[in-house]
Amino acid sequence: QPKVNGVPSTDRRHGWGGAGGVCFQKAYVEFFCSPEIWHQLRACMERDEFRSRLSYHATNCAGEEFLDTDHEGAGAHSQSAHSDAERSGVRVRKASFADELAEQKFKACGKLHRVNAVTWGVFPGREIIQPTVVDTESFRVWKDE
């Protein structure tokens, strides 16, 4: 899906949710590729200029998972960065409520659980609506489909 930054909810192409709202989308893509292409793509995504701007979750036929959080310092979700800060007595400020939930889930089961809203809308008199959310647990369930 393309990036959409504040279009009216009545927009014919990207609008939804009724009149009077404003719609947003993060650029999002799902695809299949060969292992060779995946390694080249991942190497590009791991470069410093992209690391803080991209997130990914990939799997292969062998069941191996690859997340942008697999590497120390890969962003706000880095397990070891959080652990080091907590051991030193520093309170880690989460980037969002979703990060807080991910940390709680990680502490409960030892696996990183990340929620990423990719579509949301703001409407008068209503809470922010997030109809499209991508999360690690759902990905693990539907990856085989």
PDB file of C-alpha atoms in Angstrom:
ATOM      1  CA  GLN A   1       0.000   0.000   0.000  1.00  0.00           C
ATOM      2  CA  PRO A   2       1.274   3.513  -0.698  1.00  0.00           C
ATOM      3  CA  LYS A   3       2.134   6.149   1.888  1.00  0.00           C
ATOM      4  CA  VAL A   4      -0.853   8.422   2.534  1.00  0.00           C
ATOM      5  CA  ASN A   5      -0.330  11.453   4.732  1.00  0.00           C
ATOM      6  CA  GLY A   6      -3.531  13.162   5.801  1.00  0.00           C
ATOM      7  CA  VAL A   7      -5.978  12.774   2.937  1.00  0.00           C
ATOM      8  CA  PRO A   8      -9.638  13.608   3.564  1.00  0.00           C
ATOM      9  CA  SER A   9     -11.706  10.548   4.477  1.00  0.00           C
ATOM     10  CA  THR A  10     -13.875  11.326   1.447  1.00  0.00           C
ATOM     11  CA  ASP A  11     -10.949  10.897  -0.977  1.00  0.00           C
ATOM     12  CA  ARG A  12     -12.083   8.536  -3.739  1.00  0.00           C
ATOM     13  CA  ARG A  13      -8.884   6.489  -3.767  1.00  0.00           C
ATOM     14  CA  HIS A  14      -7.553   6.401  -0.189  1.00  0.00           C
ATOM     15  CA  GLY A  15     -10.384   7.701   1.970  1.00  0.00           C
ATOM     16  CA  TRP A  16     -12.560   5.600   4.267  1.00  0.00           C
ATOM     17  CA  GLY A  17     -14.576   5.834   7.487  1.00  0.00           C
ATOM     18  CA  GLY A  18     -17.145   8.484   6.634  1.00  0.00           C
ATOM     19  CA  ALA A  19     -17.048  12.230   6.104  1.00  0.00           C
ATOM     20  CA  GLY A  20     -15.048  14.671   8.209  1.00  0.00           C
ATOM     21  CA  GLY A  21     -12.036  12.474   8.907  1.00  0.00           C
ATOM     22  CA  VAL A  22      -8.399  12.395   7.898  1.00  0.00           C
ATOM     23  CA  CYS A  23      -6.713   9.151   6.746  1.00  0.00           C
ATOM     24  CA  PHE A  24      -3.099   7.998   6.986  1.00  0.00           C
ATOM     25  CA  GLN A  25      -1.168   4.949   5.754  1.00  0.00           C
ATOM     26  CA  LYS A  26       2.405   3.788   6.104  1.00  0.00           C
ATOM     27  CA  ALA A  27       3.979   2.409   2.964  1.00  0.00           C
ATOM     28  CA  TYR A  28       3.638  -1.366   3.289  1.00  0.00           C
ATOM     29  CA  VAL A  29       4.497  -4.286   1.043  1.00  0.00           C
ATOM     30  CA  GLU A  30       4.270  -8.087   1.168  1.00  0.00           C
ATOM     31  CA  PHE A  31       6.095 -10.209  -1.388  1.00  0.00           C
ATOM     32  CA  PHE A  32       7.890 -13.452  -2.196  1.00  0.00           C
ATOM     33  CA  CYS A  33      11.512 -13.566  -3.343  1.00  0.00           C
ATOM     34  CA  SER A  34      14.442 -15.928  -3.680  1.00  0.00           C
ATOM     35  CA  PRO A  35      16.930 -16.332  -0.804  1.00  0.00           C
ATOM     36  CA  GLU A  36      19.563 -14.559  -2.901  1.00  0.00           C
ATOM     37  CA  ILE A  37      17.362 -11.494  -3.412  1.00  0.00           C
ATOM     38  CA  TRP A  38      16.372 -11.545   0.285  1.00  0.00           C
ATOM     39  CA  HIS A  39      20.014 -11.395   1.420  1.00  0.00           C
ATOM     40  CA  GLN A  40      20.722  -8.465  -0.929  1.00  0.00           C
ATOM     41  CA  LEU A  41      17.588  -6.627   0.186  1.00  0.00           C
ATOM     42  CA  ARG A  42      18.290  -7.214   3.869  1.00  0.00           C
ATOM     43  CA  ALA A  43      21.838  -5.905   3.469  1.00  0.00           C
ATOM     44  CA  CYS A  44      20.390  -2.689   2.013  1.00  0.00           C
ATOM     45  CA  MET A  45      17.794  -2.362   4.783  1.00  0.00           C
ATOM     46  CA  GLU A  46      20.469  -2.816   7.454  1.00  0.00           C
ATOM     47  CA  ARG A  47      22.400   0.236   6.260  1.00  0.00           C
ATOM     48  CA  ASP A  48      22.417   3.078   8.798  1.00  0.00           C
ATOM     49  CA  GLU A  49      20.429   5.482   6.610  1.00  0.00           C
ATOM     50  CA  PHE A  50      17.504   3.013   6.432  1.00  0.00           C
ATOM     51  CA  ARG A  51      17.681   1.128   9.733  1.00  0.00           C
ATOM     52  CA  SER A  52      15.613   3.616  11.760  1.00  0.00           C
ATOM     53  CA  ARG A  53      13.062   4.151   8.954  1.00  0.00           C
ATOM     54  CA  LEU A  54      12.233   0.578   7.945  1.00  0.00           C
ATOM     55  CA  SER A  55      10.869  -2.410   9.748  1.00  0.00           C
ATOM     56  CA  TYR A  56      10.560  -5.927   8.389  1.00  0.00           C
ATOM     57  CA  HIS A  57       9.461  -9.405   9.326  1.00  0.00           C
ATOM     58  CA  ALA A  58      10.420 -12.213   6.971  1.00  0.00           C
ATOM     59  CA  THR A  59      10.352 -15.977   7.002  1.00  0.00           C
ATOM     60  CA  ASN A  60      11.615 -18.686   4.686  1.00  0.00           C
ATOM     61  CA  CYS A  61      10.432 -22.195   3.811  1.00  0.00           C
ATOM     62  CA  ALA A  62      12.647 -23.658   6.552  1.00  0.00           C
ATOM     63  CA  GLY A  63      10.707 -21.631   9.135  1.00  0.00           C
ATOM     64  CA  GLU A  64      13.551 -19.235   9.975  1.00  0.00           C
ATOM     65  CA  GLU A  65      12.367 -15.758  10.946  1.00  0.00           C
ATOM     66  CA  PHE A  66      14.154 -12.485  10.301  1.00  0.00           C
ATOM     67  CA  LEU A  67      13.150  -9.263  12.059  1.00  0.00           C
ATOM     68  CA  ASP A  68      14.716  -5.835  11.926  1.00  0.00           C
ATOM     69  CA  THR A  69      15.072  -6.213  15.703  1.00  0.00           C
ATOM     70  CA  ASP A  70      17.377  -9.256  15.394  1.00  0.00           C
ATOM     71  CA  HIS A  71      20.454  -7.053  15.705  1.00  0.00           C
ATOM     72  CA  GLU A  72      21.509  -5.074  18.743  1.00  0.00           C
ATOM     73  CA  GLY A  73      20.815  -1.398  18.273  1.00  0.00           C
ATOM     74  CA  ALA A  74      18.286  -2.011  15.505  1.00  0.00           C
ATOM     75  CA  GLY A  75      15.826   0.429  17.051  1.00  0.00           C
ATOM     76  CA  ALA A  76      13.489   1.023  19.959  1.00  0.00           C
ATOM     77  CA  HIS A  77      12.689  -2.676  20.203  1.00  0.00           C
ATOM     78  CA  SER A  78      16.221  -3.930  20.808  1.00  0.00           C
ATOM     79  CA  GLN A  79      16.052  -6.473  23.608  1.00  0.00           C
ATOM     80  CA  SER A  80      19.645  -6.063  24.737  1.00  0.00           C
ATOM     81  CA  ALA A  81      19.491  -2.262  24.700  1.00  0.00           C
ATOM     82  CA  HIS A  82      16.461  -2.383  26.985  1.00  0.00           C
ATOM     83  CA  SER A  83      18.088  -4.959  29.269  1.00  0.00           C
ATOM     84  CA  ASP A  84      21.322  -2.958  29.598  1.00  0.00           C
ATOM     85  CA  ALA A  85      19.456   0.227  30.452  1.00  0.00           C
ATOM     86  CA  GLU A  86      17.238  -1.504  33.004  1.00  0.00           C
ATOM     87  CA  ARG A  87      20.242  -3.181  34.683  1.00  0.00           C
ATOM     88  CA  SER A  88      21.905   0.218  35.080  1.00  0.00           C
ATOM     89  CA  GLY A  89      18.769   1.617  36.730  1.00  0.00           C
ATOM     90  CA  VAL A  90      17.755   3.790  33.780  1.00  0.00           C
ATOM     91  CA  ARG A  91      14.047   3.826  32.966  1.00  0.00           C
ATOM     92  CA  VAL A  92      13.590   3.120  29.258  1.00  0.00           C
ATOM     93  CA  ARG A  93      11.016   5.380  27.652  1.00  0.00           C
ATOM     94  CA  LYS A  94       9.006   3.477  25.069  1.00  0.00           C
ATOM     95  CA  ALA A  95       8.347   5.113  21.721  1.00  0.00           C
ATOM     96  CA  SER A  96       4.639   4.270  21.922  1.00  0.00           C
ATOM     97  CA  PHE A  97       1.992   2.314  23.754  1.00  0.00           C
ATOM     98  CA  ALA A  98       2.577  -0.498  21.234  1.00  0.00           C
ATOM     99  CA  ASP A  99       6.242  -0.607  22.304  1.00  0.00           C
ATOM    100  CA  GLU A 100       5.157  -0.894  25.934  1.00  0.00           C
ATOM    101  CA  LEU A 101       2.896  -3.846  25.054  1.00  0.00           C
ATOM    102  CA  ALA A 102       5.691  -5.453  23.046  1.00  0.00           C
ATOM    103  CA  GLU A 103       8.055  -5.198  26.016  1.00  0.00           C
ATOM    104  CA  GLN A 104       5.455  -6.742  28.359  1.00  0.00           C
ATOM    105  CA  LYS A 105       4.827  -9.575  25.913  1.00  0.00           C
ATOM    106  CA  PHE A 106       8.586 -10.149  25.538  1.00  0.00           C
ATOM    107  CA  LYS A 107       9.049 -10.365  29.300  1.00  0.00           C
ATOM    108  CA  ALA A 108       6.098 -12.787  29.561  1.00  0.00           C
ATOM    109  CA  CYS A 109       7.084 -15.265  26.838  1.00  0.00           C
ATOM    110  CA  GLY A 110      10.654 -14.449  25.774  1.00  0.00           C
ATOM    111  CA  LYS A 111       9.640 -13.572  22.215  1.00  0.00           C
ATOM    112  CA  LEU A 112       9.434 -10.107  20.778  1.00  0.00           C
ATOM    113  CA  HIS A 113       5.868  -9.171  19.931  1.00  0.00           C
ATOM    114  CA  ARG A 114       5.538  -5.997  17.916  1.00  0.00           C
ATOM    115  CA  VAL A 115       2.401  -4.231  16.775  1.00  0.00           C
ATOM    116  CA  ASN A 116       2.620  -1.853  13.830  1.00  0.00           C
ATOM    117  CA  ALA A 117      -0.398   0.206  12.744  1.00  0.00           C
ATOM    118  CA  VAL A 118      -0.129   0.654   8.979  1.00  0.00           C
ATOM    119  CA  THR A 119      -3.494   2.371   8.412  1.00  0.00           C
ATOM    120  CA  TRP A 120      -5.271   4.789  10.748  1.00  0.00           C
ATOM    121  CA  GLY A 121      -7.792   7.591  10.678  1.00  0.00           C
ATOM    122  CA  VAL A 122      -8.744  10.564  12.817  1.00  0.00           C
ATOM    123  CA  PHE A 123     -12.455  11.444  12.975  1.00  0.00           C
ATOM    124  CA  PRO A 124     -14.326  14.164  14.889  1.00  0.00           C
ATOM    125  CA  GLY A 125     -15.655  13.000  18.243  1.00  0.00           C
ATOM    126  CA  ARG A 126     -14.054   9.530  17.986  1.00  0.00           C
ATOM    127  CA  GLU A 127     -10.841   7.858  19.053  1.00  0.00           C
ATOM    128  CA  ILE A 128      -8.183   7.234  16.439  1.00  0.00           C
ATOM    129  CA  ILE A 129      -9.201   4.197  14.409  1.00  0.00           C
ATOM    130  CA  GLN A 130      -6.550   1.656  13.349  1.00  0.00           C
ATOM    131  CA  PRO A 131      -8.204  -0.791  10.942  1.00  0.00           C
ATOM    132  CA  THR A 132      -4.962  -2.303   9.630  1.00  0.00           C
ATOM    133  CA  VAL A 133      -2.441  -3.530  12.173  1.00  0.00           C
ATOM    134  CA  VAL A 134       0.476  -5.865  11.480  1.00  0.00           C
ATOM    135  CA  ASP A 135       1.886  -7.795  14.413  1.00  0.00           C
ATOM    136  CA  THR A 136       4.401 -10.584  14.887  1.00  0.00           C
ATOM    137  CA  GLU A 137       1.953 -13.143  16.298  1.00  0.00           C
ATOM    138  CA  SER A 138      -0.503 -12.731  13.408  1.00  0.00           C
ATOM    139  CA  PHE A 139       2.360 -12.924  10.929  1.00  0.00           C
ATOM    140  CA  ARG A 140       3.452 -16.234  12.436  1.00  0.00           C
ATOM    141  CA  VAL A 141      -0.076 -17.597  12.092  1.00  0.00           C
ATOM    142  CA  TRP A 142      -0.799 -16.564   8.485  1.00  0.00           C
ATOM    143  CA  LYS A 143       2.694 -16.881   7.002  1.00  0.00           C
ATOM    144  CA  ASP A 144       1.935 -20.436   5.820  1.00  0.00           C
ATOM    145  CA  GLU A 145      -1.148 -19.372   3.893  1.00  0.00           C
TER     146      GLU A 145
END
